Tab-separated table of C-alpha atoms in Angstrom:
chain	number	residue	atom	x	y	z
A	1	SER	CA	-108.477	-55.071	203.983
A	2	ASN	CA	-106.398	-56.111	207.025
A	3	ALA	CA	-103.350	-54.212	205.689
A	4	ASN	CA	-100.913	-57.092	206.134
A	5	ASN	CA	-99.722	-57.275	202.536
A	6	ASN	CA	-96.213	-56.263	201.562
A	7	ALA	CA	-94.368	-55.080	198.477
A	8	SER	CA	-90.763	-55.084	197.327
A	9	PHE	CA	-88.986	-53.826	194.259
A	10	GLN	CA	-85.905	-54.546	192.221
A	11	TRP	CA	-84.273	-52.669	189.404
A	12	ARG	CA	-81.687	-53.108	186.702
A	13	ARG	CA	-80.206	-51.125	183.878
A	14	PHE	CA	-82.094	-51.893	180.697
A	15	GLY	CA	-80.342	-54.579	178.698
A	16	THR	CA	-78.575	-56.171	181.671
A	17	LEU	CA	-79.484	-59.481	183.325
A	18	GLN	CA	-78.987	-59.051	187.074
A	19	TRP	CA	-81.755	-57.549	189.188
A	20	ILE	CA	-80.677	-55.335	192.129
A	21	ASP	CA	-82.728	-55.229	195.334
A	22	GLY	CA	-84.128	-51.755	195.944
A	23	MET	CA	-84.704	-49.989	199.242
A	24	GLU	CA	-87.466	-51.109	201.548
A	25	MET	CA	-90.863	-49.886	200.385
A	26	THR	CA	-93.176	-47.977	202.725
A	27	PRO	CA	-96.998	-48.136	202.583
A	28	ASP	CA	-99.394	-45.271	203.236
A	29	ARG	CA	-102.104	-46.800	205.431
A	30	ARG	CA	-103.847	-43.590	206.481
A	31	PRO	CA	-107.601	-43.693	205.790
A	32	GLU	CA	-107.753	-39.903	205.933
A	33	ILE	CA	-105.427	-36.930	205.696
A	34	CYS	CA	-106.228	-34.428	208.411
A	35	VAL	CA	-105.171	-30.874	209.107
A	36	SER	CA	-106.385	-29.605	212.464
A	37	THR	CA	-110.024	-30.802	212.676
A	38	SER	CA	-110.586	-31.041	208.927
A	39	CYS	CA	-110.132	-34.436	207.232
A	40	ASP	CA	-110.358	-35.697	203.662
A	41	PRO	CA	-110.285	-39.298	202.391
A	42	ASN	CA	-106.735	-40.313	201.568
A	43	PRO	CA	-106.539	-40.895	197.786
A	44	TYR	CA	-103.169	-42.601	198.276
A	45	LYS	CA	-104.299	-45.175	200.833
A	46	ASN	CA	-102.328	-48.436	200.612
A	47	GLN	CA	-99.924	-46.979	198.064
A	48	TRP	CA	-96.401	-48.353	198.406
A	49	ARG	CA	-93.440	-46.000	197.870
A	50	ALA	CA	-89.683	-46.104	197.497
A	51	SER	CA	-86.904	-44.305	195.635
A	52	MET	CA	-84.083	-45.323	193.331
A	53	ILE	CA	-80.763	-43.590	193.956
A	54	GLY	CA	-77.300	-43.600	192.457
A	55	LEU	CA	-78.525	-43.798	188.869
A	56	ASN	CA	-76.894	-42.524	185.705
A	57	PRO	CA	-78.417	-39.684	183.679
A	58	LEU	CA	-80.211	-40.340	180.405
A	59	THR	CA	-80.308	-44.053	181.121
A	60	ALA	CA	-83.171	-46.541	180.830
A	61	TYR	CA	-83.920	-48.805	183.809
A	62	GLU	CA	-86.386	-51.585	184.420
A	63	VAL	CA	-88.257	-51.536	187.724
A	64	ARG	CA	-89.990	-54.661	189.028
A	65	VAL	CA	-92.481	-54.545	191.915
A	66	THR	CA	-93.731	-57.726	193.590
A	67	VAL	CA	-96.773	-57.726	195.899
A	68	ALA	CA	-97.458	-60.535	198.365
A	69	ASP	CA	-100.084	-61.204	201.039
A	70	PRO	CA	-99.925	-63.906	203.753
A	71	ASP	CA	-103.678	-64.384	203.364
A	72	GLY	CA	-103.047	-65.968	200.002
A	73	VAL	CA	-103.571	-63.014	197.702
A	74	THR	CA	-100.552	-62.570	195.446
A	75	GLY	CA	-99.729	-60.467	192.462
A	76	SER	CA	-97.439	-61.218	189.577
A	77	PRO	CA	-94.423	-58.910	189.389
A	78	ILE	CA	-95.192	-55.652	187.619
A	79	THR	CA	-92.352	-54.367	185.447
A	80	LYS	CA	-92.044	-50.860	184.026
A	81	LEU	CA	-89.380	-49.076	182.003
A	82	VAL	CA	-88.240	-45.639	183.208
A	83	THR	CA	-85.604	-43.252	181.850
A	84	THR	CA	-83.637	-40.744	183.892
A	85	ARG	CA	-83.003	-37.193	182.738
A	86	THR	CA	-79.967	-34.913	182.894
A	87	ASP	CA	-79.237	-31.292	183.739
A	88	GLN	CA	-76.435	-31.147	181.159
A	89	ILE	CA	-78.530	-30.327	178.100
A	90	PRO	CA	-76.611	-28.283	175.533
A	91	SER	CA	-77.621	-25.053	173.838
A	92	ILE	CA	-76.402	-25.331	170.256
A	93	GLY	CA	-77.552	-22.281	168.345
A	94	ASN	CA	-76.953	-18.567	168.011
A	95	SER	CA	-75.405	-16.350	170.692
A	96	PHE	CA	-76.862	-12.977	171.603
A	97	TYR	CA	-75.510	-10.342	173.982
A	98	VAL	CA	-76.843	-7.680	176.324
A	99	SER	CA	-74.803	-4.776	177.688
A	100	THR	CA	-75.510	-1.575	179.586
A	101	LEU	CA	-73.751	0.154	176.669
A	102	GLY	CA	-75.991	-1.472	174.051
A	103	SER	CA	-79.233	-0.540	172.322
A	104	ASP	CA	-82.392	-2.529	171.735
A	105	SER	CA	-82.246	-1.390	168.096
A	106	ASN	CA	-78.973	-3.296	167.669
A	107	SER	CA	-78.705	-6.791	166.212
A	108	GLY	CA	-77.661	-8.419	169.493
A	109	THR	CA	-74.174	-9.483	168.436
A	110	GLU	CA	-71.264	-9.034	170.824
A	111	SER	CA	-70.168	-5.887	168.972
A	112	GLN	CA	-73.778	-4.635	168.691
A	113	PRO	CA	-75.434	-5.811	171.931
A	114	PHE	CA	-78.973	-5.213	173.101
A	115	ARG	CA	-79.578	-2.869	176.020
A	116	THR	CA	-82.253	-4.795	177.957
A	117	ILE	CA	-82.561	-8.421	178.961
A	118	GLN	CA	-86.222	-8.343	177.921
A	119	LYS	CA	-85.257	-7.528	174.358
A	120	GLY	CA	-82.640	-10.259	174.435
A	121	VAL	CA	-85.000	-13.013	175.593
A	122	SER	CA	-87.628	-11.991	173.038
A	123	VAL	CA	-85.454	-13.095	170.089
A	124	LEU	CA	-84.311	-16.463	171.468
A	125	GLN	CA	-85.046	-19.662	169.559
A	126	PRO	CA	-84.252	-23.288	170.526
A	127	GLY	CA	-80.548	-23.697	171.180
A	128	ASP	CA	-79.817	-19.975	171.501
A	129	THR	CA	-77.813	-18.498	174.381
A	130	LEU	CA	-78.227	-14.988	175.743
A	131	TYR	CA	-75.091	-13.638	177.438
A	132	VAL	CA	-75.633	-10.664	179.740
A	133	LYS	CA	-72.567	-8.558	180.498
A	134	ALA	CA	-71.727	-6.883	183.828
A	135	GLY	CA	-74.060	-4.222	185.148
A	136	THR	CA	-77.451	-3.611	186.735
A	137	TYR	CA	-80.653	-4.241	184.783
A	138	ILE	CA	-84.307	-3.825	185.715
A	139	GLY	CA	-86.405	-6.883	186.504
A	140	GLY	CA	-89.873	-7.820	185.394
A	141	ILE	CA	-88.350	-9.991	182.654
A	142	ILE	CA	-90.858	-12.330	181.015
A	143	VAL	CA	-89.362	-15.339	179.221
A	144	SER	CA	-92.005	-16.773	176.876
A	145	ASN	CA	-89.914	-18.578	174.249
A	146	SER	CA	-89.170	-22.296	174.529
A	147	GLY	CA	-86.255	-24.505	173.616
A	148	LEU	CA	-86.348	-28.176	172.661
A	149	PRO	CA	-85.809	-31.306	174.796
A	150	ALA	CA	-82.241	-31.767	173.489
A	151	ASN	CA	-81.480	-28.104	172.765
A	152	TYR	CA	-82.324	-25.698	175.570
A	153	ILE	CA	-82.498	-21.926	175.561
A	154	THR	CA	-79.871	-20.582	177.982
A	155	ILE	CA	-80.025	-17.164	179.667
A	156	ARG	CA	-76.924	-16.448	181.703
A	157	ASN	CA	-74.233	-14.024	182.780
A	158	TYR	CA	-71.315	-13.474	180.413
A	159	GLN	CA	-68.265	-15.437	181.593
A	160	ASN	CA	-67.914	-14.561	185.310
A	161	ASP	CA	-69.507	-11.102	185.079
A	162	ARG	CA	-71.582	-9.836	188.001
A	163	VAL	CA	-75.022	-9.214	186.553
A	164	VAL	CA	-77.612	-7.663	188.878
A	165	VAL	CA	-81.323	-7.832	188.087
A	166	ASP	CA	-83.133	-5.230	190.157
A	167	GLY	CA	-86.712	-6.288	190.721
A	168	THR	CA	-87.233	-3.318	193.034
A	169	ASP	CA	-86.984	-0.697	190.280
A	170	SER	CA	-90.057	1.531	190.236
A	171	SER	CA	-90.663	0.736	186.552
A	172	VAL	CA	-90.956	-3.017	187.135
A	173	ASP	CA	-94.422	-4.443	186.612
A	174	CYS	CA	-95.053	-8.186	186.486
A	175	PRO	CA	-98.419	-9.681	185.448
A	176	ASN	CA	-100.607	-10.023	188.544
A	177	ARG	CA	-97.543	-9.446	190.719
A	178	PRO	CA	-96.367	-6.061	191.963
A	179	LYS	CA	-92.685	-6.936	191.496
A	180	CYS	CA	-90.556	-9.811	190.244
A	181	GLY	CA	-87.147	-10.520	188.762
A	182	PHE	CA	-87.900	-13.170	186.124
A	183	GLN	CA	-91.070	-14.961	185.119
A	184	LEU	CA	-90.356	-18.106	183.115
A	185	LYS	CA	-93.260	-19.118	180.893
A	186	GLY	CA	-91.306	-21.087	178.294
A	187	SER	CA	-90.135	-24.704	178.536
A	188	TYR	CA	-86.672	-26.200	178.065
A	189	VAL	CA	-85.022	-23.085	179.492
A	190	ARG	CA	-81.920	-22.640	181.676
A	191	LEU	CA	-81.504	-19.510	183.852
A	192	LYS	CA	-78.040	-19.146	185.315
A	193	GLY	CA	-75.621	-16.791	187.013
A	194	PHE	CA	-77.725	-13.763	188.012
A	195	GLU	CA	-77.844	-11.724	191.208
A	196	ILE	CA	-81.451	-10.748	191.817
A	197	LEU	CA	-82.343	-8.011	194.293
A	198	GLY	CA	-85.406	-8.469	196.456
A	199	GLY	CA	-88.034	-6.454	198.281
A	200	LEU	CA	-88.829	-2.822	197.655
A	201	PRO	CA	-89.637	-0.809	200.830
A	202	SER	CA	-91.701	1.733	198.902
A	203	LYS	CA	-94.924	1.520	200.869
A	204	THR	CA	-95.630	2.358	204.475
A	205	GLY	CA	-97.949	0.350	206.687
A	206	ALA	CA	-100.218	1.498	209.493
A	207	ASP	CA	-97.413	1.051	212.007
A	208	GLY	CA	-95.176	3.432	210.019
A	209	THR	CA	-92.702	0.771	208.875
A	210	PRO	CA	-91.675	0.238	205.238
A	211	LYS	CA	-93.545	-2.486	203.391
A	212	ALA	CA	-91.864	-4.413	200.591
A	213	VAL	CA	-93.989	-5.082	197.533
A	214	MET	CA	-91.993	-7.603	195.514
A	215	SER	CA	-93.485	-11.063	195.954
A	216	GLN	CA	-91.326	-13.415	193.883
A	217	SER	CA	-87.814	-13.094	192.479
A	218	ILE	CA	-88.097	-16.014	190.041
A	219	ILE	CA	-91.508	-17.329	189.008
A	220	VAL	CA	-91.816	-20.545	187.004
A	221	GLY	CA	-95.377	-20.718	185.750
A	222	PRO	CA	-98.513	-18.649	185.182
A	223	THR	CA	-99.712	-15.895	187.485
A	224	ASN	CA	-103.409	-16.250	186.748
A	225	GLU	CA	-105.783	-19.041	185.841
A	226	ALA	CA	-106.359	-17.751	182.305
A	227	ASP	CA	-102.654	-17.846	181.440
A	228	PRO	CA	-102.086	-20.795	179.047
A	229	ASP	CA	-98.320	-20.998	179.631
A	230	HIS	CA	-97.491	-23.807	182.047
A	231	PRO	CA	-93.761	-24.455	181.524
A	232	HIS	CA	-91.861	-27.664	182.118
A	233	ASP	CA	-88.250	-28.805	182.025
A	234	VAL	CA	-86.681	-25.639	183.415
A	235	ILE	CA	-83.303	-25.338	185.160
A	236	ILE	CA	-82.564	-22.533	187.647
A	237	GLU	CA	-78.976	-22.656	188.849
A	238	ASN	CA	-76.098	-20.656	190.308
A	239	ASN	CA	-78.167	-17.554	191.032
A	240	VAL	CA	-77.968	-15.345	194.124
A	241	ILE	CA	-81.191	-13.815	195.449
A	242	LYS	CA	-80.616	-11.241	198.161
A	243	ASP	CA	-82.156	-8.409	200.170
A	244	VAL	CA	-85.531	-10.123	200.202
A	245	VAL	CA	-87.484	-8.300	202.913
A	246	THR	CA	-90.595	-10.041	204.195
A	247	THR	CA	-92.553	-7.093	205.524
A	248	ALA	CA	-95.088	-7.070	202.694
A	249	SER	CA	-98.809	-7.631	203.016
A	250	HIS	CA	-98.174	-11.143	201.766
A	251	ASP	CA	-95.472	-13.781	202.073
A	252	PHE	CA	-92.249	-13.712	200.115
A	253	GLU	CA	-91.257	-16.548	197.822
A	254	PRO	CA	-87.887	-15.859	196.172
A	255	ILE	CA	-88.255	-18.926	193.936
A	256	ASN	CA	-91.821	-19.906	193.096
A	257	ILE	CA	-92.479	-23.135	191.171
A	258	GLY	CA	-95.988	-23.262	189.789
A	259	GLY	CA	-96.593	-19.518	189.731
A	260	GLY	CA	-100.195	-18.662	190.288
A	261	SER	CA	-101.755	-18.934	193.691
A	262	GLU	CA	-103.434	-21.535	195.847
A	263	ASN	CA	-106.663	-21.083	193.909
A	264	PHE	CA	-105.847	-23.081	190.778
A	265	PHE	CA	-103.676	-25.987	189.671
A	266	THR	CA	-100.889	-25.783	187.126
A	267	SER	CA	-99.155	-28.405	184.985
A	268	VAL	CA	-95.683	-27.004	185.723
A	269	ARG	CA	-93.331	-29.980	186.063
A	270	ASN	CA	-89.706	-31.101	185.897
A	271	VAL	CA	-88.182	-27.939	187.370
A	272	THR	CA	-84.613	-28.266	188.652
A	273	VAL	CA	-83.463	-25.681	191.221
A	274	GLN	CA	-79.812	-26.158	192.164
A	275	TYR	CA	-76.746	-24.355	193.514
A	276	ASN	CA	-78.634	-21.116	194.252
A	277	GLU	CA	-78.141	-18.835	197.266
A	278	ILE	CA	-81.154	-17.114	198.815
A	279	TYR	CA	-80.952	-14.493	201.565
A	280	LEU	CA	-84.152	-13.337	203.268
A	281	VAL	CA	-84.286	-10.494	205.787
A	282	GLU	CA	-87.104	-10.168	208.307
A	283	PRO	CA	-86.465	-7.017	210.349
A	284	GLY	CA	-88.419	-5.831	213.313
A	285	THR	CA	-90.304	-7.383	216.219
A	286	GLY	CA	-93.841	-7.220	217.517
A	287	SER	CA	-95.961	-4.616	215.735
A	288	ASN	CA	-93.071	-3.808	213.401
A	289	LYS	CA	-93.694	-7.063	211.621
A	290	ASP	CA	-96.990	-7.896	209.949
A	291	ALA	CA	-98.725	-10.712	211.788
A	292	GLY	CA	-98.477	-14.031	209.989
A	293	VAL	CA	-96.280	-12.711	207.192
A	294	THR	CA	-93.001	-14.485	206.607
A	295	GLY	CA	-90.946	-15.759	203.733
A	296	SER	CA	-90.155	-19.136	202.254
A	297	GLY	CA	-87.017	-19.736	200.230
A	298	ILE	CA	-88.378	-22.147	197.589
A	299	THR	CA	-92.133	-22.562	197.197
A	300	VAL	CA	-93.939	-25.204	195.147
A	301	ARG	CA	-97.530	-24.148	194.451
A	302	ARG	CA	-100.016	-26.674	193.091
A	303	SER	CA	-97.753	-27.893	190.324
A	304	LYS	CA	-97.049	-31.338	188.917
A	305	GLU	CA	-94.249	-33.808	189.557
A	306	GLY	CA	-90.613	-34.272	188.645
A	307	HIS	CA	-88.964	-31.373	190.473
A	308	VAL	CA	-85.385	-31.564	191.755
A	309	LEU	CA	-84.422	-29.162	194.569
A	310	ARG	CA	-80.802	-29.680	195.542
A	311	TYR	CA	-77.664	-28.005	196.839
A	312	ASN	CA	-79.293	-24.629	197.489
A	313	LYS	CA	-78.328	-22.345	200.373
A	314	ILE	CA	-81.221	-20.536	202.088
A	315	ILE	CA	-80.450	-18.061	204.868
A	316	PHE	CA	-82.920	-16.115	207.024
A	317	ASN	CA	-81.320	-13.068	208.659
A	318	GLY	CA	-82.671	-10.709	211.297
A	319	THR	CA	-84.802	-11.106	214.406
A	320	VAL	CA	-88.541	-11.392	214.006
A	321	GLN	CA	-91.648	-11.682	216.095
A	322	ASP	CA	-91.343	-13.941	219.148
A	323	GLY	CA	-87.749	-14.711	218.266
A	324	VAL	CA	-88.780	-16.836	215.309
A	325	HIS	CA	-86.980	-16.430	212.001
A	326	GLY	CA	-88.517	-17.424	208.687
A	327	LYS	CA	-91.278	-19.778	207.788
A	328	ASP	CA	-89.879	-22.638	205.710
A	329	CYS	CA	-86.809	-22.976	203.554
A	330	ILE	CA	-88.725	-25.256	201.176
A	331	VAL	CA	-92.513	-25.477	201.247
A	332	ALA	CA	-95.432	-26.894	199.254
A	333	LEU	CA	-98.601	-24.822	199.142
A	334	PRO	CA	-101.404	-25.105	199.882
A	335	ASN	CA	-100.388	-27.233	202.848
A	336	PHE	CA	-103.920	-27.586	204.170
A	337	ASP	CA	-105.167	-30.337	201.848
A	338	TRP	CA	-103.800	-33.398	200.097
A	339	GLU	CA	-103.962	-31.669	196.704
A	340	GLY	CA	-101.112	-29.411	197.800
A	341	LEU	CA	-98.669	-32.222	198.468
A	342	MET	CA	-95.456	-32.530	196.468
A	343	PHE	CA	-94.872	-35.921	194.889
A	344	ASP	CA	-92.211	-37.523	192.725
A	345	THR	CA	-89.887	-34.714	193.776
A	346	ASP	CA	-86.276	-35.087	194.931
A	347	ILE	CA	-85.060	-32.750	197.686
A	348	TYR	CA	-81.532	-33.216	198.982
A	349	GLY	CA	-78.270	-31.504	199.825
A	350	ASN	CA	-79.831	-28.125	200.680
A	351	TYR	CA	-78.507	-25.902	203.481
A	352	CYS	CA	-81.063	-24.032	205.566
A	353	GLU	CA	-80.304	-21.544	208.338
A	354	GLY	CA	-82.627	-19.493	210.533
A	355	ALA	CA	-85.963	-20.981	209.465
């Protein structure tokens, strides 16, 4: 009760003999977690934390934690076995193709490609790859099929083709969202190599300025509480999201992990977001910008653990109210109670400008 205990940990690769000292552990001693004048009991009080770095993928490690207390209370070392994961999961299956010269009545081969990405993703089974050839395609693409832990579904551009997904097209309609590029509802899926266009200035606000209506470019998770699809083990990489205009009646979230809203929890977990470029534009000052409305590059909403957010570039352009640019490059929502906190998530190597 006097908070003078301490903890340390060691680790070793499974099957080896020598233990390696880990980094210094840090305790959470806060009795409450407070935002403004509102406080809740801290469910993580006296929890000790540390990270392991420099590990190999798909490798088993033993972790040993030892607790000691100068008042005489001691604990035997606690040992657990953990296994790392990798982002290099293959897709060994059939190949399908999409082209602006194709037809959705075709078989999806390279000589008989589909016309829409939606048709292409609808036929994918574990291990299949969908190659999309150069051109512009409409967004609102719902990916419901799942791969397997060792055999992902891959959806990507063909070779080095420039493939544009236009989420601003007037025909786009995403479930419970006015506009989106992709919604990923399946697990063990890789999305790679797309250029996704952002906000649609198709509505006019009271001040006479255009109002964008697209809320998310890539959604990983459900968009309502009744949706049973809570994906996990998803990789989003090497995409470019641009022209995201944050003058909507709600915030912009180019990449949304967890889907949904702040009103319900999801079990979305193990989402890797890496090597993406995100460009948000917030034009106007004063009354030309909706009060309190800004954009966040990557948003984690009430999801589970295991996310990796690394090596992304997030740029806010333009001048906004009071000379402030965007909101946050990476944010967890809701940020007003402990239930909104991210945990067991690695965030490193990202570049953020103008937030």
